[in-house]
CSV table of C-alpha atoms in Angstrom, one decimal:
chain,number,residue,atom,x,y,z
A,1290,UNK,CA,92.9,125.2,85.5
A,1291,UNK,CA,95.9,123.8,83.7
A,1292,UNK,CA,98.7,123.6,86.7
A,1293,UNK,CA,101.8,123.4,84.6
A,1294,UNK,CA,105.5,123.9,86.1
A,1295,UNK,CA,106.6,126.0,82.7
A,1296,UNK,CA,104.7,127.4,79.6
A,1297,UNK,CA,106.1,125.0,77.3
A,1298,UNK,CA,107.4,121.3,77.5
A,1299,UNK,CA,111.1,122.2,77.6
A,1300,UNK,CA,113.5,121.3,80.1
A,1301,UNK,CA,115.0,123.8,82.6
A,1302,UNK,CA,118.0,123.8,80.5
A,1303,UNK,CA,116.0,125.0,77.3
A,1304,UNK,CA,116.7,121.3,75.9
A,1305,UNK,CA,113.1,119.6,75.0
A,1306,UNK,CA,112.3,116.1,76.6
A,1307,UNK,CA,111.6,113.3,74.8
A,1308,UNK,CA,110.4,111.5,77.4
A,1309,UNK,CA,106.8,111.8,78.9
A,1310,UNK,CA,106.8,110.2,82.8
A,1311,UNK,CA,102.8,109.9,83.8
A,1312,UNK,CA,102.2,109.2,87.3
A,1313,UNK,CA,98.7,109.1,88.6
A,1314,UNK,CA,98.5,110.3,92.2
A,1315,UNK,CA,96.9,111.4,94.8
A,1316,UNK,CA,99.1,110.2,98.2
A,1317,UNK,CA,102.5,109.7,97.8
A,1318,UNK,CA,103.9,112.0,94.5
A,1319,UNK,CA,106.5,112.3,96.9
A,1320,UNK,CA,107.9,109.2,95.4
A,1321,UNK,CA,109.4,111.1,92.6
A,1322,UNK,CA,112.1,112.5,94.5
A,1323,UNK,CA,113.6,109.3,94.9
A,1324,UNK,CA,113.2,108.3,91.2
A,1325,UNK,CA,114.9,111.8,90.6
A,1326,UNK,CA,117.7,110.8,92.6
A,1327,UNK,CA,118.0,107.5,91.2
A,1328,UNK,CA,118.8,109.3,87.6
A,1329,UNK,CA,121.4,111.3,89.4
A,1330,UNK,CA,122.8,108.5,90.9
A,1331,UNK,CA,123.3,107.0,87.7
A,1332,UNK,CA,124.0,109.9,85.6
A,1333,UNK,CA,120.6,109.7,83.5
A,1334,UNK,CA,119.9,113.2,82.5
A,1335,UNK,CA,117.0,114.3,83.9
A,1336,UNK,CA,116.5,117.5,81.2
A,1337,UNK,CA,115.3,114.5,79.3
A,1338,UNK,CA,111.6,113.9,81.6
A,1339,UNK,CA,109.1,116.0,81.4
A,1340,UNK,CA,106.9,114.7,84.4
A,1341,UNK,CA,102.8,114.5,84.0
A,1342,UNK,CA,101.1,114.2,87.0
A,1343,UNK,CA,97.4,113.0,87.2
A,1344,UNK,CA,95.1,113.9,90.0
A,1345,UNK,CA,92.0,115.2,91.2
A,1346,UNK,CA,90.8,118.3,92.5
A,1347,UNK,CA,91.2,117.8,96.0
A,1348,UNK,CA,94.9,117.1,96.1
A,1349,UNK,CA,97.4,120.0,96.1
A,1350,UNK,CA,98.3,120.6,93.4
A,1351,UNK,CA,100.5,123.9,94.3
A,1352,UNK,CA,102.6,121.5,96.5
A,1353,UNK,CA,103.0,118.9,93.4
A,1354,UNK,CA,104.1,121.8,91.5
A,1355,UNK,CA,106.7,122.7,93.8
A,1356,UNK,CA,108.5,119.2,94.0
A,1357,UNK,CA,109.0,119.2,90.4
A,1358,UNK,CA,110.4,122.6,90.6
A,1359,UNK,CA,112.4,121.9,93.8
A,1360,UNK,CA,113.6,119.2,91.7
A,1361,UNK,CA,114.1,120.7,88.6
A,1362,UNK,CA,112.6,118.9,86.2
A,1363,UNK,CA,109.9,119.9,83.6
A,1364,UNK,CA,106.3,118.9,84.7
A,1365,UNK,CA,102.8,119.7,84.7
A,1366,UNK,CA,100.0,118.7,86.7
A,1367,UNK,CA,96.2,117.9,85.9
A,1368,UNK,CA,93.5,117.6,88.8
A,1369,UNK,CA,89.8,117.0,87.3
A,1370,UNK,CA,89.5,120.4,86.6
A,1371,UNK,CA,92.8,120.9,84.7
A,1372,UNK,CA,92.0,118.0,82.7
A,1373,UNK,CA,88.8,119.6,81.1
A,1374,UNK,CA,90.6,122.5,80.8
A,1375,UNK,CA,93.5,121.5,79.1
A,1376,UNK,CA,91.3,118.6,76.7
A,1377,UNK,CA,89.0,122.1,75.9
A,1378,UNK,CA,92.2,124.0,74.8
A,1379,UNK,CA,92.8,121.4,72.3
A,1380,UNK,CA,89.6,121.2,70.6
A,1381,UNK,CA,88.7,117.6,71.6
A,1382,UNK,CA,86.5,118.0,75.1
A,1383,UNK,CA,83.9,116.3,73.3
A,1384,UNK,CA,86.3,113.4,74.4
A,1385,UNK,CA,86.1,114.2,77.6
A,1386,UNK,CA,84.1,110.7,78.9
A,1387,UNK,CA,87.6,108.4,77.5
A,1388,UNK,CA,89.0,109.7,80.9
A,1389,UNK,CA,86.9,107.7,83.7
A,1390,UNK,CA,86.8,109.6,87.1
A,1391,UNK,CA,88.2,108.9,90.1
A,1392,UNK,CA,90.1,106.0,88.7
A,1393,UNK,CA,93.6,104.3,88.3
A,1394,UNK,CA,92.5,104.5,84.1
A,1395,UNK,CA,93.0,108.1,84.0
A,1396,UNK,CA,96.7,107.4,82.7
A,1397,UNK,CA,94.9,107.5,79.8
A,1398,UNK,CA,94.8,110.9,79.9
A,1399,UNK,CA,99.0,111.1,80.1
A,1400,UNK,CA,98.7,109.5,76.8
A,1401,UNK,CA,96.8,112.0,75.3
A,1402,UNK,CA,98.8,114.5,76.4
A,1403,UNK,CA,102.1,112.2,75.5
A,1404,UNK,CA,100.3,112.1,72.0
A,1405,UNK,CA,99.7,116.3,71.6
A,1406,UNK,CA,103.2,116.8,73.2
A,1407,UNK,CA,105.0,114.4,70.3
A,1408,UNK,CA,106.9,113.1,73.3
A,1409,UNK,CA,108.6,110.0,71.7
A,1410,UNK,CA,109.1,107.7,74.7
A,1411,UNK,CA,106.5,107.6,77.8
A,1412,UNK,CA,107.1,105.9,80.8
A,1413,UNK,CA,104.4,105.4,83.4
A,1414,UNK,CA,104.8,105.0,87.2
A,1415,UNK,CA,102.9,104.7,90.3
A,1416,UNK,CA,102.9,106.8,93.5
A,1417,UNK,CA,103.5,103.7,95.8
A,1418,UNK,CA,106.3,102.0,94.3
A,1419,UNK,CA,110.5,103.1,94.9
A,1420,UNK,CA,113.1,102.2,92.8
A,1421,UNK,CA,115.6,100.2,93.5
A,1422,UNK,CA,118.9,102.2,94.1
A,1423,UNK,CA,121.5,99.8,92.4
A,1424,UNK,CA,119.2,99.7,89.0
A,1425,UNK,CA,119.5,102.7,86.6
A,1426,UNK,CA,115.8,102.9,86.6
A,1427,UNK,CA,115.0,105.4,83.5
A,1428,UNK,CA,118.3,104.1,81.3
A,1429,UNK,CA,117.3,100.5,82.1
A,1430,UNK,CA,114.1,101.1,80.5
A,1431,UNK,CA,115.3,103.3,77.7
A,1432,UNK,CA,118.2,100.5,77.0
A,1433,UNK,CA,115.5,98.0,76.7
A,1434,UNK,CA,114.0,100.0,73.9
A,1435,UNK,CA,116.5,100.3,72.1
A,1436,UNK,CA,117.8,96.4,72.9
A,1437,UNK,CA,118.5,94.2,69.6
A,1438,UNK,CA,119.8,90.7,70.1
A,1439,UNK,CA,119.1,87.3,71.7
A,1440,UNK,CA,116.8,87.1,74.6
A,1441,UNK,CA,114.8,84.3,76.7
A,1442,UNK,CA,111.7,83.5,75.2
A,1443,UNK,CA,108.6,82.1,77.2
A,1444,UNK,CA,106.0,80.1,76.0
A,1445,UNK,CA,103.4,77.9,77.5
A,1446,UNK,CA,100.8,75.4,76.3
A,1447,UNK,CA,98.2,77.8,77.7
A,1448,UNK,CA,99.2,80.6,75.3
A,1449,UNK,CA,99.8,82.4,78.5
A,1450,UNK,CA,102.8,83.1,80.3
A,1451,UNK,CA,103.3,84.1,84.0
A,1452,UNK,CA,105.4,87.1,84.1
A,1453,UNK,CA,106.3,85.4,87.6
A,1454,UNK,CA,107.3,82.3,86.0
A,1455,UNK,CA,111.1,82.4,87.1
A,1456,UNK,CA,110.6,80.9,90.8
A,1457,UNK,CA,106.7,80.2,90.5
A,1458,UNK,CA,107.6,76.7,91.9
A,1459,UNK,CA,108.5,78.5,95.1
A,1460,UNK,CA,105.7,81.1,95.5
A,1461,UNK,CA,103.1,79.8,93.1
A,1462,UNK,CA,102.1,83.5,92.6
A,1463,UNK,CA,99.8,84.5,89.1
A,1464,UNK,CA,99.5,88.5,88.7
A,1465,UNK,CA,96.4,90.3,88.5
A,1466,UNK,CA,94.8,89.6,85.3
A,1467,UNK,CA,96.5,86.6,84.7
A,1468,UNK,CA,93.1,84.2,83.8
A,1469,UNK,CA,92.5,81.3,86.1
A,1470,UNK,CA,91.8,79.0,83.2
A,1471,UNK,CA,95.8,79.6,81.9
A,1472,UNK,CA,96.7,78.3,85.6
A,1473,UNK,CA,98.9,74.8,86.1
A,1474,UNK,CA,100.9,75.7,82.7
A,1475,UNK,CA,103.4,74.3,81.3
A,1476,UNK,CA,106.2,76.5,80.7
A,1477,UNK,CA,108.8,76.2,78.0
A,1478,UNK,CA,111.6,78.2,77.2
A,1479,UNK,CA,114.0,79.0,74.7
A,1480,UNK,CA,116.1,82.2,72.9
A,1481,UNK,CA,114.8,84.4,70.3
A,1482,UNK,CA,116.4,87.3,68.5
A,1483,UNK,CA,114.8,91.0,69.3
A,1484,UNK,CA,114.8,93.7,67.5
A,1485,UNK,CA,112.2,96.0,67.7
A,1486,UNK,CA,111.1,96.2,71.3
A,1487,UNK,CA,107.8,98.8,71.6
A,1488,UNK,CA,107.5,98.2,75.3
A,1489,UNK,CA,109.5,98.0,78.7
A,1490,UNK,CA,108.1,96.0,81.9
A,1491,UNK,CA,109.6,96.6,84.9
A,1492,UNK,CA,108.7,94.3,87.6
A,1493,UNK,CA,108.0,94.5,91.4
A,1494,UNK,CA,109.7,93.3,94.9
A,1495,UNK,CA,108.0,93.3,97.8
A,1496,UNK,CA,104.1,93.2,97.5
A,1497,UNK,CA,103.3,91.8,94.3
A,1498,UNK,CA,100.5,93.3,92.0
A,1499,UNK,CA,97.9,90.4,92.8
A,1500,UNK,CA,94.3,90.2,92.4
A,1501,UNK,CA,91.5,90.0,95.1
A,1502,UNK,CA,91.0,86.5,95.1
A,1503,UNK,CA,94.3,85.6,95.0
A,1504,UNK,CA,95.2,88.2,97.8
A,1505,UNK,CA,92.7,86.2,100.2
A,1506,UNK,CA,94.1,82.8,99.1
A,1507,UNK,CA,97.4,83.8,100.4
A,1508,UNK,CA,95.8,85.3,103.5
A,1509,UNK,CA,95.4,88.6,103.9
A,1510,UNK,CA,92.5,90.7,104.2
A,1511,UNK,CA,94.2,93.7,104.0
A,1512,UNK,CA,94.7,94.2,100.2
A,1513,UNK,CA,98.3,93.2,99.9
A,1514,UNK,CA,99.6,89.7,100.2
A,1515,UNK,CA,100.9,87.9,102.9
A,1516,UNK,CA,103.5,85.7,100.3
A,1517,UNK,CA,106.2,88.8,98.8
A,1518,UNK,CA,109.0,88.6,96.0
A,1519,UNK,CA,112.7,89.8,96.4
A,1520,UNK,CA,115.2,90.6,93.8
A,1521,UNK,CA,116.1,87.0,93.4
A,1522,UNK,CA,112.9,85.6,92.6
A,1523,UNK,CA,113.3,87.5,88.4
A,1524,UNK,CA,116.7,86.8,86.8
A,1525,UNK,CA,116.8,87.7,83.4
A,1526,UNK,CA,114.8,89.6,81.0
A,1527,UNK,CA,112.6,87.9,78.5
A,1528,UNK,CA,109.5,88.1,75.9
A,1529,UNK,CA,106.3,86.5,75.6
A,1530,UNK,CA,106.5,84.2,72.3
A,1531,UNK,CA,103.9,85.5,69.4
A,1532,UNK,CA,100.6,83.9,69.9
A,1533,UNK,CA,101.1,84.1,73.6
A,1534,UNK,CA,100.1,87.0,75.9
A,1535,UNK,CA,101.2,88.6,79.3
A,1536,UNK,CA,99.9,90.2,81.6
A,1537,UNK,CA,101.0,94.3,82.0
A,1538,UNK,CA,101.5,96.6,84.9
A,1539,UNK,CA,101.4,99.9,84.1
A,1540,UNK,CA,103.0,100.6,87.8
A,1541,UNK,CA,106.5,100.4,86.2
A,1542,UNK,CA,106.4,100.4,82.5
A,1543,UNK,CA,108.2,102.1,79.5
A,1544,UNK,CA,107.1,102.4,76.1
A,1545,UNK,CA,107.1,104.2,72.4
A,1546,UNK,CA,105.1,106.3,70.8
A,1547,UNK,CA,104.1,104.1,68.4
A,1548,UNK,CA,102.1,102.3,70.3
A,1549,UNK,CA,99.9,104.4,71.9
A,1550,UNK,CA,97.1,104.3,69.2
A,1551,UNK,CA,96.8,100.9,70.8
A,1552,UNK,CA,97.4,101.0,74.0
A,1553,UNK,CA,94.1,103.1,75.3
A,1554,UNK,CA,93.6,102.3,79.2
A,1555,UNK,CA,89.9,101.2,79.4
A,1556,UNK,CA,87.0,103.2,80.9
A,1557,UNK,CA,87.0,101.1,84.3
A,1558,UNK,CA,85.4,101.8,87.3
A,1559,UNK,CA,83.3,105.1,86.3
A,1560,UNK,CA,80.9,102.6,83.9
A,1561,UNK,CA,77.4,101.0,84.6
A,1562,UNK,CA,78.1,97.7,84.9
A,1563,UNK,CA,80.8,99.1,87.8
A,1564,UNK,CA,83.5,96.7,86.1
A,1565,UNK,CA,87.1,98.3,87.4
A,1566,UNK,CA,90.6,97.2,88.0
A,1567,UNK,CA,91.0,95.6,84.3
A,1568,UNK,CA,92.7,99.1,82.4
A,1569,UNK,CA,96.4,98.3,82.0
A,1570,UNK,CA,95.7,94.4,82.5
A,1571,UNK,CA,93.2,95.0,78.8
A,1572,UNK,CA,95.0,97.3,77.3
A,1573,UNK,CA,98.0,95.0,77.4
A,1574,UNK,CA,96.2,92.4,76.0
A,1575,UNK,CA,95.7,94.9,73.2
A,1576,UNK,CA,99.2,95.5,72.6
A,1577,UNK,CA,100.5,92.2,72.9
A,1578,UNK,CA,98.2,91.4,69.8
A,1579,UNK,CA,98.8,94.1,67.9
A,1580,UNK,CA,102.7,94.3,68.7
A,1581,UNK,CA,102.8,90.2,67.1
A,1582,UNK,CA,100.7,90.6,64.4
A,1583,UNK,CA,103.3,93.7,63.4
A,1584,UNK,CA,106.2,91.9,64.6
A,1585,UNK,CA,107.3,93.7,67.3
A,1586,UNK,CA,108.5,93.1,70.8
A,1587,UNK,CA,107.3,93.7,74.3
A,1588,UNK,CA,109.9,92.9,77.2
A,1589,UNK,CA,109.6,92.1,80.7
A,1590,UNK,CA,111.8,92.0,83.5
A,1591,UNK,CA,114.2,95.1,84.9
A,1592,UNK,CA,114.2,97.9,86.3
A,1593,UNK,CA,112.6,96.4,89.6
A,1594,UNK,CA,110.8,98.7,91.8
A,1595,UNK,CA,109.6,98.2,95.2
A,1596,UNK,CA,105.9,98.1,95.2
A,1597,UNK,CA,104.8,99.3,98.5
A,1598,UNK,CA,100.8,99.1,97.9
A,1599,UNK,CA,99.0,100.8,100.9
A,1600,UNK,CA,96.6,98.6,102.9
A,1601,UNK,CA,93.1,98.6,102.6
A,1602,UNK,CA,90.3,95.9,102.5
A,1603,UNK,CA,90.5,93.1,100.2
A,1604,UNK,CA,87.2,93.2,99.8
A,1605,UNK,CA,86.9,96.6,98.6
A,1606,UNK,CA,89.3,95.1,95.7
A,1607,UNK,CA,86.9,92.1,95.1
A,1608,UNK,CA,83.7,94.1,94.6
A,1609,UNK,CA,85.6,96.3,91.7
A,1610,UNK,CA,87.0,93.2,89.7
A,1611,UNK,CA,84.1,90.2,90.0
A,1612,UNK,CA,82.3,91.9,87.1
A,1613,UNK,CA,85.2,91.5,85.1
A,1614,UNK,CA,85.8,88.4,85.9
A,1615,UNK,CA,84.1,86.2,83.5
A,1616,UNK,CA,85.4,88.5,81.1
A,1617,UNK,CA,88.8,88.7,81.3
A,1618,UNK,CA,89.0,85.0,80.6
A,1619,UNK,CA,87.8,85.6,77.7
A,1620,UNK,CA,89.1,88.9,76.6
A,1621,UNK,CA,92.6,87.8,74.7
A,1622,UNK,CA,90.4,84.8,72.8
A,1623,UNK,CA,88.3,87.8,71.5
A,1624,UNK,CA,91.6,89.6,70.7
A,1625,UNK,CA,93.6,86.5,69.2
A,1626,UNK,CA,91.0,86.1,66.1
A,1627,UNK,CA,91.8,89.6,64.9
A,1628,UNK,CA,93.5,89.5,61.7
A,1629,UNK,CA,93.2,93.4,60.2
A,1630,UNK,CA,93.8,92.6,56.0
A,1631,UNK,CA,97.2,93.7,55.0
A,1632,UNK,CA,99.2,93.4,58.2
A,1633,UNK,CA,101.4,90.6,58.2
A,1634,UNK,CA,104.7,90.5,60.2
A,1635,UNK,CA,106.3,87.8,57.8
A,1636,UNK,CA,106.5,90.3,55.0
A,1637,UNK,CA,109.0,92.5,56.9
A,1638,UNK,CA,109.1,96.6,56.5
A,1639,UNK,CA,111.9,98.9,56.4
A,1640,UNK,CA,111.6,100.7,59.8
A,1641,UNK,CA,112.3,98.6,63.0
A,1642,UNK,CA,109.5,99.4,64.4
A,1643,UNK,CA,105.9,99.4,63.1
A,1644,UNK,CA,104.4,103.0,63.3
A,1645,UNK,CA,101.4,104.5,64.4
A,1646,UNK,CA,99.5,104.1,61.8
A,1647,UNK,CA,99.9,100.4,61.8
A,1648,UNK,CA,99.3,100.1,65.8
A,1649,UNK,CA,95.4,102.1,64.6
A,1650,UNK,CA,94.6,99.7,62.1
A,1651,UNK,CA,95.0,96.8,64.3
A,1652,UNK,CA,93.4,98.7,67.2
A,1653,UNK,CA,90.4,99.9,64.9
A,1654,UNK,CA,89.7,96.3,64.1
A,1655,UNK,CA,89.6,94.8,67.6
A,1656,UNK,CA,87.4,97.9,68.4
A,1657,UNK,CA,84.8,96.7,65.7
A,1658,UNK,CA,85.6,92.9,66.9
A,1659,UNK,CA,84.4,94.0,70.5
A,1660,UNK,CA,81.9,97.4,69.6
A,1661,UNK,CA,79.4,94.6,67.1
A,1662,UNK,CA,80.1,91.5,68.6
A,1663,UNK,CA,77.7,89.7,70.6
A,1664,UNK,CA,78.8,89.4,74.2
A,1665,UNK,CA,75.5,88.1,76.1
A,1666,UNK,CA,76.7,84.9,76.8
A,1667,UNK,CA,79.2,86.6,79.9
A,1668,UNK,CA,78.1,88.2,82.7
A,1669,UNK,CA,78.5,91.9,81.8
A,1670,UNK,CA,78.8,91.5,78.3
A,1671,UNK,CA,77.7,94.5,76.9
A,1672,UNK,CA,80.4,96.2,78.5
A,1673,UNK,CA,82.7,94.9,75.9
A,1674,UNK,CA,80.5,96.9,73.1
A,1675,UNK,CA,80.8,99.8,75.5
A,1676,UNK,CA,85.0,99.1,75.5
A,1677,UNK,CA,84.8,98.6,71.6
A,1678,UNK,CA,82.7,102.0,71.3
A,1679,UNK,CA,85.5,103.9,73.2
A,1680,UNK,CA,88.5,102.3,71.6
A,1681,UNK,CA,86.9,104.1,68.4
A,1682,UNK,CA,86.6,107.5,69.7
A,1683,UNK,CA,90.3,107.0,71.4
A,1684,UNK,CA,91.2,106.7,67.5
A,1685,UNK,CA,89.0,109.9,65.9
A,1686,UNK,CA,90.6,111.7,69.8
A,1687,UNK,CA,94.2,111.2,68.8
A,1688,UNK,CA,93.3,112.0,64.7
A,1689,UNK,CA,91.5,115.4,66.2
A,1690,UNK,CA,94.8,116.1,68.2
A,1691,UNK,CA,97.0,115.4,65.5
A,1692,UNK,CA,95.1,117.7,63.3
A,1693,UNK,CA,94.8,120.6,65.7
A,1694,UNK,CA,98.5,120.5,66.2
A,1695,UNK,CA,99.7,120.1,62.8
A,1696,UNK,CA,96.9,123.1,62.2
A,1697,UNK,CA,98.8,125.2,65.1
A,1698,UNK,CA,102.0,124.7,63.4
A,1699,UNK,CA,101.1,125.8,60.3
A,1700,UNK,CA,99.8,128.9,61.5
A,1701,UNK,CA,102.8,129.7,64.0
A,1702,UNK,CA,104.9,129.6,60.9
A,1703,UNK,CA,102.6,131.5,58.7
């Protein structure tokens, strides 16, 4: 069943959101209380959330449904069978395989509903991180957004850049996703002027968001990571320099609308070649390509959150993202040849920000790129046909739900 908090997306005030917060969970949605206090601390108005969270059937969902409304904010939440339920009501269940089970990907799902809602602004958290109390987590986000002027720009002769850059010489931490072949960069930095900023990442103290083999490098068997960041190790906000991509954490990330035509969290984990762990790291490869070749922005830095990632075996970590491996060095090479005819940032538009339609068409083309290419040369391959296949029907879901609302509204009004 569809476990919402109210009939409609409005706030408890009558006022309508505008922005959709999607939190996949299934421990700790207890989190959200402290967020929630966070925005009162810092006089964010909370009528403006409208909270989405994901998770399966055996979690409780009555009890999820009781925080929001202990806490007054407008929510709704999905376990497996809500999600059928709700993607049935809207005419596109024949969709229903874009949402893996039983994985971190089902944010996707958030977008969807983001996308039905006409939310403008989503923001996606995770269940184990906090914020920090002296950061105005939700209007740090939204400021960013909305941010035109000069900030740092990163660049590096690997066309990557480590998003823990700022004190690497200290730590000599890489993210998750960040591809080994990019390591030992060198890192140069200068200003550019911003002015259209599509997405918000926050970053993480305490245990940073690591991969497997890098978790065991540093020493711990336990999943998490014996090395850990404070406050001081980020100091400024900054972007990735066009041609040069980033790795993205959906665990603490704020973004448009826009974007999400392009920004499709990838079937991990429930596929046959059991490649997991790689969603957000993908997808924002994906956006990073499409935001430059539109000439937009995608910034990285504050609000911090405190990652407290549970423990659990490293290995269990390892034997989800080796078949990716090989792949996700690869991946943003793939990605960087795709040149969709008729989008060029250098010719300018009128609107700050590209739209929707412009995010598809770049999306549609690196879905052909990967769906007909031919991959045999990496371990696990095909599965990049299989991504490319489900970028497409991500497209023709958000086209059906656009037409079944704009259909609804027409007949409410007749």
């Amino acid at each position: 069943m569809v476990t919402e908090t109210t009939e409609s997306t409005e706030a408890p005030g009558g006022e309508r959101p505008d922005v959709c917060v999607v939190v996949p969970t299934i421990r700790e949605y207890e989190c959200m209380r402290a967020y929630f206090e966070n925005a009162r601390e810092h006089g964010f108005d909370l009528d403006r959330l409208h909270v989405v969270l994901v998770t399966e059937d055996f979690c409780d969902v009555d009890e999820m449904r009781a925080m929001l409304r202990e806490e007054g904010v407008s929510g709704a939440v999905f376990d497996g069978n809500g999600r059928e339920q709700w993607l049935a009501d809207h005419d596109v269940d024949e969709f229903e395989h874009l949402v893996p089970a039983a994985s971190h990907a089902q944010t996707s799902f958030g977008l969807l509903y983001l996308w039905a809602n006409e939310f403008d602004l989503g923001v996606f958290i995770d269940d184990d991180t906090l914020p920090h109390s002296d950061q105005d987590f939700f209007g740090e986000h939204l400021a960013t957004l909305e941010y035109e002027g000069e900030l740092t720009e990163v660049r590096s002769d690997e066309n990557w850049v480590n998003v823990l850059h700022e004190n690497a010489d200290e730590h000599g931490l890489y993210p998750r996703g960040y591809p080994y072949a990019a390591m030992d960069e060198t890192v140069e930095t200068g200003t550019a002027q911003v002015d259209s900023v599509v997405a918000s990442q926050g970053l993480w103290t305490n245990v940073p968001d690591l991969d497997a083999v890098r978790i065991l490098m540093d020493g711990d068997l336990r999943g998490q990571a014996e090395t850990r960041t404070t406050a001081e190790d980020f100091e400024a906000d900054f972007v990735a320099a066009p041609g040069q991509y980033l790795t993205v954490c959906s665990m603490n990330l704020a973004f448009r609308r826009e974007v999400v035509p392009a920004f499709y969290q990838l079937p991990m984990d429930d596929n046959e070649w059991d490649v997991g762990r790689f969603d957000d790291i993908w997808s924002g490869v994906f956006l990073k390509r499409a935001a430059d070749l539109l000439g937009d922005d995608v910034v990285t830095g504050g609000p911090l959150c405190e990652h407290n990632k549970a423990p659990r075996p490293t290995f269990d970590d390892l034997n989800d993202e080796v078949p990716g491996l090989e792949l996700n060095e690869h991946l943003w090479e793939i990605v960087d040849d795709v040149s969709p005819a008729g989008v060029d940032a250098s010719e300018g538009r009128a609107d700050a920000v590209a739209d929707a339609d412009e995010y598809a068409a770049v999306f549609d083309a690196m879905a052909d790129r990967l769906a007909t290419g031919d991959w045999s040369e990496y371990a696990n391959g095909a599965f990049l046909n299989h991504c490319g296949e489900y970028m497409r029907d991500w497209l023709d879901c958000l086209d059906a739900l656009s037409t079944v609302e704009r259909t609804r509204v027409v007949t409410a009004d007749d």
